[in-house]
PDB file of C-alpha atoms in Angstrom:
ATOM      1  CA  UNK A   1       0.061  65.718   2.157  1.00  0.00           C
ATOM      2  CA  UNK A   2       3.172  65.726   0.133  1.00  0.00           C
ATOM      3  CA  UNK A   3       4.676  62.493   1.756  1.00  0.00           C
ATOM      4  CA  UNK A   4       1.099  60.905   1.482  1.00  0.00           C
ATOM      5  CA  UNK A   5       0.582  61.233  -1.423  1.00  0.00           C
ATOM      6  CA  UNK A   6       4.306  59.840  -2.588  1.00  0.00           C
ATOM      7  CA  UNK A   7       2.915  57.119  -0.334  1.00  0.00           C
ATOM      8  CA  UNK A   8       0.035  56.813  -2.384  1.00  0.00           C
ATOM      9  CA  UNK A   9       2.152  57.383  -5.565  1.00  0.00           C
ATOM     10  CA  UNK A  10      -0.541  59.805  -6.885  1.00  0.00           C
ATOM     11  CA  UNK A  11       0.201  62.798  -8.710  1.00  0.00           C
ATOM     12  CA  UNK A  12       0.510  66.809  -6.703  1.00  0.00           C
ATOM     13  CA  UNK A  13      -0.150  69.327  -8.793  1.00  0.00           C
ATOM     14  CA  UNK A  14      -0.230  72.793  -6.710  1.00  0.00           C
ATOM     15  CA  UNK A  15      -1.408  76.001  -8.559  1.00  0.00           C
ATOM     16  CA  UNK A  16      -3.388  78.522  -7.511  1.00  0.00           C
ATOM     17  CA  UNK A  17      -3.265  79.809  -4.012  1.00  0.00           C
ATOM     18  CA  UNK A  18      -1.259  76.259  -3.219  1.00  0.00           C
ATOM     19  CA  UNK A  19       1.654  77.792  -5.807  1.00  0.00           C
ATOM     20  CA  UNK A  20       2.075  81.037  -3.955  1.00  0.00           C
ATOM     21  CA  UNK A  21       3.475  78.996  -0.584  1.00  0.00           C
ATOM     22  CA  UNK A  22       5.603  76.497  -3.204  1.00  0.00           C
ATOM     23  CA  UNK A  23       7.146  79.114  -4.863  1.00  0.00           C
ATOM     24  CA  UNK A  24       7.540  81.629  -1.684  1.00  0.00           C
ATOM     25  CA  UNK A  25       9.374  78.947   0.163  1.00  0.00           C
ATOM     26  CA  UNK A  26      11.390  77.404  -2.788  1.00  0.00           C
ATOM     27  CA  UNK A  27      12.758  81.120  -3.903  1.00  0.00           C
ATOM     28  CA  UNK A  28      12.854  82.079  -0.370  1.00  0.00           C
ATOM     29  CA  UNK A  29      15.501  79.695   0.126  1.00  0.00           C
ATOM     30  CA  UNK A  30      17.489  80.592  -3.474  1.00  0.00           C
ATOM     31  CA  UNK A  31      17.757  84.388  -1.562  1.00  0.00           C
ATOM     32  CA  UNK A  32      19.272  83.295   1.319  1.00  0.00           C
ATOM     33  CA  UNK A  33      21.850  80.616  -0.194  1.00  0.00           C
ATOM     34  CA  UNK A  34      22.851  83.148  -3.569  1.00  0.00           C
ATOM     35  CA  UNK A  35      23.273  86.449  -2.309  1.00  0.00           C
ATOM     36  CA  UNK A  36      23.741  87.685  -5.997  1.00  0.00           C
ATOM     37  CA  UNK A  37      19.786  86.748  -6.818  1.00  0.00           C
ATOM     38  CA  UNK A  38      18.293  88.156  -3.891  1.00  0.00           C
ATOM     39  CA  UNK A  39      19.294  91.848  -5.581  1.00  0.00           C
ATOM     40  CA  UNK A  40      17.625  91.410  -9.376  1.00  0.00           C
ATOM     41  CA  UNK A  41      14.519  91.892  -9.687  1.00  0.00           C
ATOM     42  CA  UNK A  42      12.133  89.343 -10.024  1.00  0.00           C
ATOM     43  CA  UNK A  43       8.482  89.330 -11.755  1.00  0.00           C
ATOM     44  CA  UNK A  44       6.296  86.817 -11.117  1.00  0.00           C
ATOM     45  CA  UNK A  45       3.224  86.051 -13.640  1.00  0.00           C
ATOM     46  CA  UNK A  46       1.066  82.955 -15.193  1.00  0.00           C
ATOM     47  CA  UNK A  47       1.129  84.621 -18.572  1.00  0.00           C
ATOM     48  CA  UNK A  48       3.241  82.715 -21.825  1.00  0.00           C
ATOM     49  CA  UNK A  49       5.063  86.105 -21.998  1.00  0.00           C
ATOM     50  CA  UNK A  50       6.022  89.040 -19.581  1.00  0.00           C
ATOM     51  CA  UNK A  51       5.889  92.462 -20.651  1.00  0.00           C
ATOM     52  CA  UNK A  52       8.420  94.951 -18.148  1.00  0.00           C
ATOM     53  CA  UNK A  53       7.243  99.023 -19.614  1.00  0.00           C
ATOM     54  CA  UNK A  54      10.690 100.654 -19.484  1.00  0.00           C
ATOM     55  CA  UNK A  55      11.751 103.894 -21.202  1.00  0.00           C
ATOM     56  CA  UNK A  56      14.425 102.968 -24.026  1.00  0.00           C
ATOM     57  CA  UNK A  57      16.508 105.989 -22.629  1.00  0.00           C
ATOM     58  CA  UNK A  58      16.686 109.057 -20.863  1.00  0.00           C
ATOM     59  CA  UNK A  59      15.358 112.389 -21.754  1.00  0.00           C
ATOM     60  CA  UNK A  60      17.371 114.862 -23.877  1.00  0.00           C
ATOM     61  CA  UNK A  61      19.597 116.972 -21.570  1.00  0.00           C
ATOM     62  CA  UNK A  62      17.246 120.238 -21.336  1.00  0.00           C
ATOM     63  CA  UNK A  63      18.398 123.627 -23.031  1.00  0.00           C
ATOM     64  CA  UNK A  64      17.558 127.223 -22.949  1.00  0.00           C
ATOM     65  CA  UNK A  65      16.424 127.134 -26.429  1.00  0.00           C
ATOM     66  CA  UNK A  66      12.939 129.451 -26.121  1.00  0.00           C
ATOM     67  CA  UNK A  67      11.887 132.536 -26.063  1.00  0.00           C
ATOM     68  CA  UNK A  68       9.202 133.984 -24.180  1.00  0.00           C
ATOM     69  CA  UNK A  69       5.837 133.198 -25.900  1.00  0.00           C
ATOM     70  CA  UNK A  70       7.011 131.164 -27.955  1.00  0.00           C
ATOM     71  CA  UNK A  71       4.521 128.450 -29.789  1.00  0.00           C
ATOM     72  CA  UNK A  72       5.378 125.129 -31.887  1.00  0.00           C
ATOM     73  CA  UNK A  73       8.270 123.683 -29.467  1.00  0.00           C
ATOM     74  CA  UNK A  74       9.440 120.331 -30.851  1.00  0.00           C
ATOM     75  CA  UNK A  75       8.725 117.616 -28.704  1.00  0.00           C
ATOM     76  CA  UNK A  76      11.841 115.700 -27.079  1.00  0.00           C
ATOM     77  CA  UNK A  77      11.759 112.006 -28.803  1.00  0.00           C
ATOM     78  CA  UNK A  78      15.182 111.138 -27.162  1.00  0.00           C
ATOM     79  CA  UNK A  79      13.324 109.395 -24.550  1.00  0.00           C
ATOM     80  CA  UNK A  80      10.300 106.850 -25.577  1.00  0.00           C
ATOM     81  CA  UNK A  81       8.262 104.332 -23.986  1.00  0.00           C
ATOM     82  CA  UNK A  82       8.572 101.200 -24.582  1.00  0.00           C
ATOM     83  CA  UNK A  83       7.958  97.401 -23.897  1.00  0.00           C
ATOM     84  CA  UNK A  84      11.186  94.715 -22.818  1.00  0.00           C
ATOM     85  CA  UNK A  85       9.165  91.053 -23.726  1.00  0.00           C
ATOM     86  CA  UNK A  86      10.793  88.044 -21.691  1.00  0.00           C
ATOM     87  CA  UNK A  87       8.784  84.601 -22.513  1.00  0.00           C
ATOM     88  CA  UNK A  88       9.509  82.465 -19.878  1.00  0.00           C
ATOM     89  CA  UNK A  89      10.528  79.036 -20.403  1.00  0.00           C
ATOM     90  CA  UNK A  90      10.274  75.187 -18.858  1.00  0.00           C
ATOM     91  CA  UNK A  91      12.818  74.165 -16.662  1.00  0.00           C
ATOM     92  CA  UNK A  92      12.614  70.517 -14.915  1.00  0.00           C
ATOM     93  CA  UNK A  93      14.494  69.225 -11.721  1.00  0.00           C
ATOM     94  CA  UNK A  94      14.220  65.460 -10.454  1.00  0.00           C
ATOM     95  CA  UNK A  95      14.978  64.229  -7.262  1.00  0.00           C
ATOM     96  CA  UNK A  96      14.699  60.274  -6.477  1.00  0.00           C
ATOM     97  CA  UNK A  97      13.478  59.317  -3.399  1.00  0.00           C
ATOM     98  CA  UNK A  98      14.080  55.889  -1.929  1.00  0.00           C
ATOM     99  CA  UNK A  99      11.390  54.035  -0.204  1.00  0.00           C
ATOM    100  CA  UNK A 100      13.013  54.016   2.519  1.00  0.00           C
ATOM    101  CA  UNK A 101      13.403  57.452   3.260  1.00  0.00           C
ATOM    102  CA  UNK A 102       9.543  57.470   2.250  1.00  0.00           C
ATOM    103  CA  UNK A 103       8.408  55.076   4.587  1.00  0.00           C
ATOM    104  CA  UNK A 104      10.885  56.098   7.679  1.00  0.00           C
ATOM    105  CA  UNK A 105      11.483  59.407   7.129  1.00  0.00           C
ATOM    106  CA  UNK A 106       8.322  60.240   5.036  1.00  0.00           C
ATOM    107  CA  UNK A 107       8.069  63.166   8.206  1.00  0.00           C
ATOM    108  CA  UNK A 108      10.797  64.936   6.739  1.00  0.00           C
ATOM    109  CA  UNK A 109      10.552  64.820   3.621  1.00  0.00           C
ATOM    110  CA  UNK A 110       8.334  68.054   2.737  1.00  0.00           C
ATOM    111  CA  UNK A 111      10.365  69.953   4.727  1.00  0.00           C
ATOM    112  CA  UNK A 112      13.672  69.131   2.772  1.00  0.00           C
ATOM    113  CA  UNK A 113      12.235  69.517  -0.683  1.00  0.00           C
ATOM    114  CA  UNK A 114      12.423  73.446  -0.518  1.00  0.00           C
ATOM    115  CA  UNK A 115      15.873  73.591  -0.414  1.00  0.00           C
ATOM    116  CA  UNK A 116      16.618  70.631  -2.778  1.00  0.00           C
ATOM    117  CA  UNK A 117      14.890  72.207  -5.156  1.00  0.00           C
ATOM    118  CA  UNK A 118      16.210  75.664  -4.191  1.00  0.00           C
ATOM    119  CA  UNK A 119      19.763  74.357  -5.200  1.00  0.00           C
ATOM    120  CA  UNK A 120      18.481  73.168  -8.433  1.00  0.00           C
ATOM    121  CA  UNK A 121      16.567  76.340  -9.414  1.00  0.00           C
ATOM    122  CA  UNK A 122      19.200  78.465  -8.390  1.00  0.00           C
ATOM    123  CA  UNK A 123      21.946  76.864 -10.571  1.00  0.00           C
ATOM    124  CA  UNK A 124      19.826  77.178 -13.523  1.00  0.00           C
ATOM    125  CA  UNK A 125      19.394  80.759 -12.424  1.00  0.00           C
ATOM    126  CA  UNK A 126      22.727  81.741 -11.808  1.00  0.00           C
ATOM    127  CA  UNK A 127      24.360  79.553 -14.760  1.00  0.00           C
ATOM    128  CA  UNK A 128      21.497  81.597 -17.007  1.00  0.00           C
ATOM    129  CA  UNK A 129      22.534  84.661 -15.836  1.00  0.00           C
ATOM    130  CA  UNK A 130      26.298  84.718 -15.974  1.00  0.00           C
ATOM    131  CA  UNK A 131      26.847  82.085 -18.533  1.00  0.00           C
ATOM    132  CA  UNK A 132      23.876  81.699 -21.012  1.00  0.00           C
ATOM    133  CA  UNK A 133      23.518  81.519 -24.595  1.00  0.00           C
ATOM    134  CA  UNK A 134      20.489  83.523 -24.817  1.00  0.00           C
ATOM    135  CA  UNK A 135      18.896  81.283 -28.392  1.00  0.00           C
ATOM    136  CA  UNK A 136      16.335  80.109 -25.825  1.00  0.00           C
ATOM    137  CA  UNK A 137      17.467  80.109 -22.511  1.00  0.00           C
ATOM    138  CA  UNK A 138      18.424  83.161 -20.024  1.00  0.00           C
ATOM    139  CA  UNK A 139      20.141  85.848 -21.638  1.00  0.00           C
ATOM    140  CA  UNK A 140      23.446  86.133 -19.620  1.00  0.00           C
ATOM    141  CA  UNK A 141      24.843  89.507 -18.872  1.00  0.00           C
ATOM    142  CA  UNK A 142      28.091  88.139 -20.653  1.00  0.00           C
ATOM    143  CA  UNK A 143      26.540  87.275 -23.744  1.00  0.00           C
ATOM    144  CA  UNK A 144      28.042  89.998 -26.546  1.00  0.00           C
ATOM    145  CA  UNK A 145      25.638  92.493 -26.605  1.00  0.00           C
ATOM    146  CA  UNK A 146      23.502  91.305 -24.185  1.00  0.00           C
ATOM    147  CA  UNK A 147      24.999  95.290 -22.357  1.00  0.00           C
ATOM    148  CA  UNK A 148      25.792  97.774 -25.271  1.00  0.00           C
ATOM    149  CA  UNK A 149      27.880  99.817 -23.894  1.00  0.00           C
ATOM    150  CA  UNK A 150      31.557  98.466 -24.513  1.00  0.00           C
ATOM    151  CA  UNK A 151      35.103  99.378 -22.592  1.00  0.00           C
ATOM    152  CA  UNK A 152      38.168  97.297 -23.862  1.00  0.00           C
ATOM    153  CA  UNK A 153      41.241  96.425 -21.660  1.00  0.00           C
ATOM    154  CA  UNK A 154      44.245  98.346 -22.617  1.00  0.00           C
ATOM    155  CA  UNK A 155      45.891  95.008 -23.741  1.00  0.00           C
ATOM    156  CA  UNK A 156      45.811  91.557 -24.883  1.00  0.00           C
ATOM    157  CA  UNK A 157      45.697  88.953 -21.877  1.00  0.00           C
ATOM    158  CA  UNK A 158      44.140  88.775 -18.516  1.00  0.00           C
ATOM    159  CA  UNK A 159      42.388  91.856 -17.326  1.00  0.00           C
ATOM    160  CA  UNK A 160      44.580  94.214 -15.087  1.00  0.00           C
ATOM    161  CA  UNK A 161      44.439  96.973 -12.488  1.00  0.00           C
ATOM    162  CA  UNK A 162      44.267  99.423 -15.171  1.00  0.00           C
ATOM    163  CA  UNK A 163      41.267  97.503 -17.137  1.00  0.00           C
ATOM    164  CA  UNK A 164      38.839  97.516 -13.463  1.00  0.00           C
ATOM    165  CA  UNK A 165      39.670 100.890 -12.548  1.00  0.00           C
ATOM    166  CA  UNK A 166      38.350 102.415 -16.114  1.00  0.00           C
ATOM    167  CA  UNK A 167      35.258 100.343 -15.580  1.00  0.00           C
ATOM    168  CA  UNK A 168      34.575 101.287 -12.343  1.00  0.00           C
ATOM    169  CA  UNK A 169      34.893 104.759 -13.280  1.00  0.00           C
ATOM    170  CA  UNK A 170      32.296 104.487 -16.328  1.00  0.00           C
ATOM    171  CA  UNK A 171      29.718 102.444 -13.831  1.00  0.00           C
ATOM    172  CA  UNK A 172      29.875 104.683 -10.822  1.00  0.00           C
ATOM    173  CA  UNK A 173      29.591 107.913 -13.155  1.00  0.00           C
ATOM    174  CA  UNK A 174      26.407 106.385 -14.846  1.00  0.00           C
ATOM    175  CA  UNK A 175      24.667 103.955 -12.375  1.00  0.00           C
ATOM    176  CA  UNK A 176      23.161 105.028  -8.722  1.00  0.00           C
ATOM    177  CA  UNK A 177      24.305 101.556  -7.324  1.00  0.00           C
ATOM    178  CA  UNK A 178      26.544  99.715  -9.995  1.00  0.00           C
ATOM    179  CA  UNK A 179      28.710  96.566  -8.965  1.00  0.00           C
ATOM    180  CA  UNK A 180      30.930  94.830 -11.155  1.00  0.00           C
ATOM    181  CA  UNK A 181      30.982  90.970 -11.690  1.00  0.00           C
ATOM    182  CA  UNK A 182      34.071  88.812 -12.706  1.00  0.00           C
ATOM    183  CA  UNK A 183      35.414  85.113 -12.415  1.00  0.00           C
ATOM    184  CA  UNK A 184      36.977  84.708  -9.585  1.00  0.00           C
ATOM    185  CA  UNK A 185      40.483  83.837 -11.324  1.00  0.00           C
ATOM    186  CA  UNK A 186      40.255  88.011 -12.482  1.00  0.00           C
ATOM    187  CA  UNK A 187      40.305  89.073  -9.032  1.00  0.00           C
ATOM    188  CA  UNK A 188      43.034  86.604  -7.976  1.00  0.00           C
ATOM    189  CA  UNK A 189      45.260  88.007 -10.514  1.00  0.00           C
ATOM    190  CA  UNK A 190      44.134  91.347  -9.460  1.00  0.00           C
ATOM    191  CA  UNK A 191      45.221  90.828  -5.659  1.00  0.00           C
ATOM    192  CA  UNK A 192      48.554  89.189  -6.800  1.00  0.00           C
ATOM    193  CA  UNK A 193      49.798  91.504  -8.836  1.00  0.00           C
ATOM    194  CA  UNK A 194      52.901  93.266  -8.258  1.00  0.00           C
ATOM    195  CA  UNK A 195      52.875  96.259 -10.094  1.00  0.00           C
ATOM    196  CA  UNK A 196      53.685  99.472  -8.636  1.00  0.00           C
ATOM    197  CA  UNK A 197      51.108 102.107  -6.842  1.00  0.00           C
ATOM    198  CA  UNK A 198      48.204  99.398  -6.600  1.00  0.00           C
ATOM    199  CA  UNK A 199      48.823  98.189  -3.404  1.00  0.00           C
ATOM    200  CA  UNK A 200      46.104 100.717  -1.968  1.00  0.00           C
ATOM    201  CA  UNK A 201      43.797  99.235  -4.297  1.00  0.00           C
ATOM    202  CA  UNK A 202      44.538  95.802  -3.819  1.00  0.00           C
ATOM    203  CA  UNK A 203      43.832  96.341  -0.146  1.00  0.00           C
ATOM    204  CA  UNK A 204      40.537  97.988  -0.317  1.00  0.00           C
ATOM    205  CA  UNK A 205      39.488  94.821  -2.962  1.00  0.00           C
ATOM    206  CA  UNK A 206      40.488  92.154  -0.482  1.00  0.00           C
ATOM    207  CA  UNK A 207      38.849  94.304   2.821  1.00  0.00           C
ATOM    208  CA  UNK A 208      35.726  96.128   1.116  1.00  0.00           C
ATOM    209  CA  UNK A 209      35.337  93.780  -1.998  1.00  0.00           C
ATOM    210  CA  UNK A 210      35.238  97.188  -3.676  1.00  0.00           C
ATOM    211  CA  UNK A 211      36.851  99.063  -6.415  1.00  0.00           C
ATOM    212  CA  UNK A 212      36.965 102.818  -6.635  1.00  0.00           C
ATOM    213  CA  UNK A 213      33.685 102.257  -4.131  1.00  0.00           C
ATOM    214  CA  UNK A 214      32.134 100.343  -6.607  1.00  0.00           C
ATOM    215  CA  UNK A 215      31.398  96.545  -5.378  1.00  0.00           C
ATOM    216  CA  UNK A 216      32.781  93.551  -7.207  1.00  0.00           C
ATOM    217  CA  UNK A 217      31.212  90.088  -6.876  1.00  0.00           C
ATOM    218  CA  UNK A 218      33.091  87.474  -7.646  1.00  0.00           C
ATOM    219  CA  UNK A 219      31.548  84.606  -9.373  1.00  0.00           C
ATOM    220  CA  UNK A 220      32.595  81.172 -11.150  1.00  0.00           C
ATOM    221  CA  UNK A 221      29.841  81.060 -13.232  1.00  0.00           C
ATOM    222  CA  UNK A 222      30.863  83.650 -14.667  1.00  0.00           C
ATOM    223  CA  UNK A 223      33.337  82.737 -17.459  1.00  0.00           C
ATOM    224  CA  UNK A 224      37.230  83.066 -16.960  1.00  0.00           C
ATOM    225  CA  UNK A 225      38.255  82.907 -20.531  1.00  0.00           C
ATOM    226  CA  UNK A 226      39.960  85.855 -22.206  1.00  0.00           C
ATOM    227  CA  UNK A 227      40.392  85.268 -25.733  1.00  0.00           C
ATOM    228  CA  UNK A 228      39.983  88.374 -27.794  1.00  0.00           C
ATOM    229  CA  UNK A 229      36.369  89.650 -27.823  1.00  0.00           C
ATOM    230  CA  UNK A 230      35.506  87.977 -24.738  1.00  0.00           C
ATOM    231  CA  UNK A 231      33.334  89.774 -22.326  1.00  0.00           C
ATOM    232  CA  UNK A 232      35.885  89.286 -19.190  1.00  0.00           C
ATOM    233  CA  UNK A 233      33.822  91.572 -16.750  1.00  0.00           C
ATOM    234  CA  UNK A 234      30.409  93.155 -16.485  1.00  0.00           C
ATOM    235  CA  UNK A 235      29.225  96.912 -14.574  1.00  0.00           C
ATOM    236  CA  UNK A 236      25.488  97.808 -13.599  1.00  0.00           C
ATOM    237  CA  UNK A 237      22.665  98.262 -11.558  1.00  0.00           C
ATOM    238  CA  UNK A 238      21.567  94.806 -10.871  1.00  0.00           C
ATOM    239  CA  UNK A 239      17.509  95.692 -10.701  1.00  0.00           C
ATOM    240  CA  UNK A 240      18.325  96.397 -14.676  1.00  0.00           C
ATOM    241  CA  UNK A 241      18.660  92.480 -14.742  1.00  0.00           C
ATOM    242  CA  UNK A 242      14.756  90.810 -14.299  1.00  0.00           C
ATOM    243  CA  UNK A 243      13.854  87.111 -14.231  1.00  0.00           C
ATOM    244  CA  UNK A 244       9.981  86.666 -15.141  1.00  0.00           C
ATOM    245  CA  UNK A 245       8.684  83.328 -13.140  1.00  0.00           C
ATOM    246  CA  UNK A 246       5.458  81.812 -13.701  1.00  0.00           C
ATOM    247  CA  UNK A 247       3.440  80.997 -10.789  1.00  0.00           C
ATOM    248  CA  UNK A 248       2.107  77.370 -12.003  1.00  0.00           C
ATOM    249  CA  UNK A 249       4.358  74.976 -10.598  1.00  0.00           C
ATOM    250  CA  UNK A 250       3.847  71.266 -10.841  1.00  0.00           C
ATOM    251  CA  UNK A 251       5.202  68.777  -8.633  1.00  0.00           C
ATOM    252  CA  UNK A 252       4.632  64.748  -9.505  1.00  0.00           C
ATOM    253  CA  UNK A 253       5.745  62.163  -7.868  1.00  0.00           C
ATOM    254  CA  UNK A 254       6.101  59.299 -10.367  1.00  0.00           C
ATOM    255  CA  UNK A 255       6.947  55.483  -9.668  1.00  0.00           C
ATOM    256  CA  UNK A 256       8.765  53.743 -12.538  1.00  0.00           C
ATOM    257  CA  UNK A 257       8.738  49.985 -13.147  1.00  0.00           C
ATOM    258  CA  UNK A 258      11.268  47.653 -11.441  1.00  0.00           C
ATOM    259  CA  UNK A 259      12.511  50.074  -8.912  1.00  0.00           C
ATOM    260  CA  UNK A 260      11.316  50.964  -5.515  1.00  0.00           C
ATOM    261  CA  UNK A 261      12.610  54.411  -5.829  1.00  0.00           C
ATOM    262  CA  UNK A 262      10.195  57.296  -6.361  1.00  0.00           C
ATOM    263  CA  UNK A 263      11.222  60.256  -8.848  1.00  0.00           C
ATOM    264  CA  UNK A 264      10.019  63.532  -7.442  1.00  0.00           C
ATOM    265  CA  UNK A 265       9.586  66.551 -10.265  1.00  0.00           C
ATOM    266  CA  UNK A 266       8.996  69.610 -10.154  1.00  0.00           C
ATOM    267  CA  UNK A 267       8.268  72.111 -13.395  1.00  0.00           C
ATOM    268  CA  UNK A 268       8.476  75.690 -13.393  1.00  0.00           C
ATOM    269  CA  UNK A 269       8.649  78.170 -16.022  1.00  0.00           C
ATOM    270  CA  UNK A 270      11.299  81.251 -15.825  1.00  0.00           C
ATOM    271  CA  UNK A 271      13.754  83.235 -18.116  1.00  0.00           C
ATOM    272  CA  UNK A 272      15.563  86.771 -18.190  1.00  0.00           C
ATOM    273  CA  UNK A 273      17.385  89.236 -19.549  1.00  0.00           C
ATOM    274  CA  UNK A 274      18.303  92.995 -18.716  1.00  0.00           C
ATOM    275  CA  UNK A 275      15.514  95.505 -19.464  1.00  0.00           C
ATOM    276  CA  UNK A 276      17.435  97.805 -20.844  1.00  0.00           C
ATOM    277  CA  UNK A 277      21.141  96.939 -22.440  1.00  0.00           C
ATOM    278  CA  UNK A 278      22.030 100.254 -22.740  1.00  0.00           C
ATOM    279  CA  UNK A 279      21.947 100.594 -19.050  1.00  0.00           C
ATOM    280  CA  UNK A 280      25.443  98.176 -18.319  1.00  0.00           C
ATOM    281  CA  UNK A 281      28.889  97.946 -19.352  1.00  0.00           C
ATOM    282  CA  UNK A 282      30.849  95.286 -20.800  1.00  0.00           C
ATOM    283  CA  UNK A 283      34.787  94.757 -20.468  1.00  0.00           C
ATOM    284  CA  UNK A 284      35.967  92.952 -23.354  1.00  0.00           C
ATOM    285  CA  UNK A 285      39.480  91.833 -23.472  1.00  0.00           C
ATOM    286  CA  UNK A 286      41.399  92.669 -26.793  1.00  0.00           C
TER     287      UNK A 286
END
């Protein structure tokens, strides 16, 4: 139908029970080619905005503060529910199409477009994620603030032994399954270094991928500058981080004048953020 219609240079617009197979396949295919995506969490809605209930923090620590019988006990407000809002937002991806490969390999062609536009989505996704502005698009998890709770390395440069071990300490003590993501220039200095009593560490980075147990992903969207107040490194639970994808997608084939090529679009709407930025870490260098 898809390479038909291109034929046919009419318009495809699949919603409905059509958009459930589109988007399946199309973020289907993101899983298995980013391994980092396939463990956030992922909402999927037609609504302008998504609403995520969350609990802006834990209870109070209980107390023995009662005593038997006794009447009027003040209510703990530590903990109180709440509402994380992500409005999701239009993102467009274009792939031309010659009429060749419409005419001969018009068999094909539906079957490619999945993981075309896979690659596409998925580069917005991760670039959003690890490297956003947040004033309108994804909020990245490096974005100041965008995680509240702040660790600084011990001194002015690139991040050091001494700077991943603190904040794999806070992370594992806090989280149930944290991992820590950095540029991939942080954990080459890491595994080069040659300063003394590391070298255990440095092995169980380069064989596990882990530090103090806790997982590090490497990343080069993720940025790898370290001026002062940069955010060099980031530690959670990565189900705290939720993209909210609408389930209208449009796909249009559209012919433009004096060229035999066909430009296939596709439309979707998506953003995120972290529910809750009080449940991460930041490593800011100094």
């Amino acid at each position: 139908a898809v390479a038909d219609a291109m034929i046919q240079k009419r318009a495809i617009t699949l919603n409905g029970a059509g958009a459930y197979n589109v988007l399946t396949e199309i973020f289907k295919v993101i899983d298995l080619k980013y391994d980092l995506l396939t463990r956030v969490r992922k909402i999927y809605g037609a609504g302008a905005q998504t609403n995520i209930p969350v609990l802006t923090a834990r209870p109070a620590k209980p107390s023995k503060t009662q005593s038997e019988g006794a009447t009027g006990i003040t209510a703990d407000s530590t903990a109180a529910m709440g509402a994380t809002t992500i409005t999701p937002y239009a993102y467009f991806s274009e792939v031309p199409i010659s009429a060749e490969a419409i005419v001969q390999g018009a068999a094909n062609i539906a079957g490619e477009l999945p993981s075309i536009f896979a690659d596409a989505f998925a580069a917005a996704m991760m670039f959003g994620m690890l490297d956003g502005t947040g004033d309108g698009v994804m909020t990245s998890l490096f974005t100041d603030g965008a995680l509240t709770k702040d660790t600084n390395c011990a001194a002015a440069g690139i991040p050091a032994w001494k700077d991943f071990i603190g904040l794999a300490g806070k992370a594992k003590a806090y989280a149930h399954k944290p991992v820590i993501i950095t540029n991939s220039t942080f954990v080459g200095e890491l595994l080069s270094s040659t300063a003394a009593s590391v070298e255990g560490l440095k092995m169980e980075l380069l064989t596990r991928s882990n530090i103090r147990g806790v997982e590090v992903i490497e990343s080069d969207y993720a940025p790898a500058t370290y001026a002062a107040g940069n955010v060099v490194a980031v530690a959670l639970d990565l189900s705290n981080y939720v993209f909210a994808i609408a389930r209208e997608m449009t796909i249009e084939p559209v012919k433009a004048p004096g060229t035999a090529v066909t430009y296939y679009q596709a439309v979707n709407f998506m953003n995120a953020k972290p529910v809750l930025a009080a449940n991460g870490w930041q490593l800011k260098a100094v």
